[in-house]
CSV table of C-alpha atoms in Angstrom, one decimal:
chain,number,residue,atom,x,y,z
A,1,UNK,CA,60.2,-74.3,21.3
A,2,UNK,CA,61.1,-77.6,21.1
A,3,UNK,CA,62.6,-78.4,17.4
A,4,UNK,CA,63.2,-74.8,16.9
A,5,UNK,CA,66.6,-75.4,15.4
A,6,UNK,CA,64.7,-76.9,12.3
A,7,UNK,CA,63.0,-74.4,11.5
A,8,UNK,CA,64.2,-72.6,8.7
A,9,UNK,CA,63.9,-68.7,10.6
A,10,UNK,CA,66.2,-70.4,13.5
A,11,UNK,CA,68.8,-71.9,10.5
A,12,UNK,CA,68.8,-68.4,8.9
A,13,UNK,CA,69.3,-66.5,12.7
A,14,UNK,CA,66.4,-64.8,12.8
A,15,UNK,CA,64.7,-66.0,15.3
A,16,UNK,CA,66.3,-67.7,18.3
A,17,UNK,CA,64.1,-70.5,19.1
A,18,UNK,CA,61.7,-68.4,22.5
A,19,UNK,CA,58.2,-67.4,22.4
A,20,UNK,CA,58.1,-64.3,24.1
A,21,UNK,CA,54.4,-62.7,25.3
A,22,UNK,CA,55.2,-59.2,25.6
A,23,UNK,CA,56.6,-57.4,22.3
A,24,UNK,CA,59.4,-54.5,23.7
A,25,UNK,CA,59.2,-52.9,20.5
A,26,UNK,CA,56.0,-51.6,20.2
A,27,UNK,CA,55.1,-52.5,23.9
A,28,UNK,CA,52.2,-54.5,22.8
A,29,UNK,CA,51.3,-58.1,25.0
A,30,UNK,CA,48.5,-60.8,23.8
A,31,UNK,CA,44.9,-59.8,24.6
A,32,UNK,CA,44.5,-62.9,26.2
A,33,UNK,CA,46.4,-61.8,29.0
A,34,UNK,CA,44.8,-58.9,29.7
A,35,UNK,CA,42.4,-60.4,32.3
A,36,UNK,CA,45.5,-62.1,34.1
A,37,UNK,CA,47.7,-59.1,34.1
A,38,UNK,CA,44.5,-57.2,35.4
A,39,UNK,CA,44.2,-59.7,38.6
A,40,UNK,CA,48.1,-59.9,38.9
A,41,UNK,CA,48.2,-55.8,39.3
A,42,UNK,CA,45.3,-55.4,41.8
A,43,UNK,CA,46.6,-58.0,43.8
A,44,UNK,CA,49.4,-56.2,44.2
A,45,UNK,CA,48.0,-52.8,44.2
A,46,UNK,CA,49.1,-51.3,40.9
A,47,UNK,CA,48.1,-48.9,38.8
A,48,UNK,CA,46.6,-49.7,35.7
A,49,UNK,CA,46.4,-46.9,33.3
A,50,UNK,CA,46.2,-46.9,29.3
A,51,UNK,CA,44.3,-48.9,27.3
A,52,UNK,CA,43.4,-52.0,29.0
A,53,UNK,CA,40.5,-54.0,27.8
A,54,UNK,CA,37.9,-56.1,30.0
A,55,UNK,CA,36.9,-59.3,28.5
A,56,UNK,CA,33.6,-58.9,26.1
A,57,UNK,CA,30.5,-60.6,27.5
A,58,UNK,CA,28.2,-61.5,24.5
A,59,UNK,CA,25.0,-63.4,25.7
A,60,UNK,CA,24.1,-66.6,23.4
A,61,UNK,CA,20.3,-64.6,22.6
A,62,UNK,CA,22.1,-62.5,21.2
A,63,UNK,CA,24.2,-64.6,19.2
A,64,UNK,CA,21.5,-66.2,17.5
A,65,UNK,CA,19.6,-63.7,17.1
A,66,UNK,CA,22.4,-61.9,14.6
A,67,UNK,CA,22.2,-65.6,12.9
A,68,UNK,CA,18.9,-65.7,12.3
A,69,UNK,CA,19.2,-62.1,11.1
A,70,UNK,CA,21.9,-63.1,8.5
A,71,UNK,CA,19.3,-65.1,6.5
A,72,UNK,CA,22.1,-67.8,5.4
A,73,UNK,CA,21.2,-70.9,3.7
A,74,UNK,CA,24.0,-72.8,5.6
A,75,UNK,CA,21.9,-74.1,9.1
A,76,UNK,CA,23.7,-74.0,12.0
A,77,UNK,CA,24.3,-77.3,14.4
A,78,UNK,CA,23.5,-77.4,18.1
A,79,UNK,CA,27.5,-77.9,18.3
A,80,UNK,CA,29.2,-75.7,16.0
């Protein structure tokens, strides 16, 4: 990370400056990645097993729908 060093968990060593993606303590990696890691391993004709997660499809219908539903006085804009 550039400018790590002044940040004060670098200046009091306990963190060394890297952003790491996968978490060896707990073997836990960002949910963001699942969809790569997914393509990476059939590629190469892995075996996936555990709980792996597919990206959640939500149709906008349905989206608005549940707004509507809320009955808030706050309206929503086309862009938010």
């Amino acid at each position: 990370v550039p400018g790590a060093k002044f940040m004060p968990s670098f200046r009091n060593r306990l963190w060394d400056g890297k952003i790491r993606l996968f978490d060896i303590r707990n073997n836990q990696i960002y949910v963001g990645l699942s969809e790569y890691i997914y393509k990476f391993a059939t590629a190469k004709k892995y075996t996936i097993s555990g709980g792996v997660r597919t990206p959640l499809e939500i149709d906008n219908a349905d989206v608005i729908s549940f707004i509507d539903g809320l009955k808030s006085t706050v309206k929503i804009r086309d862009y938010q």
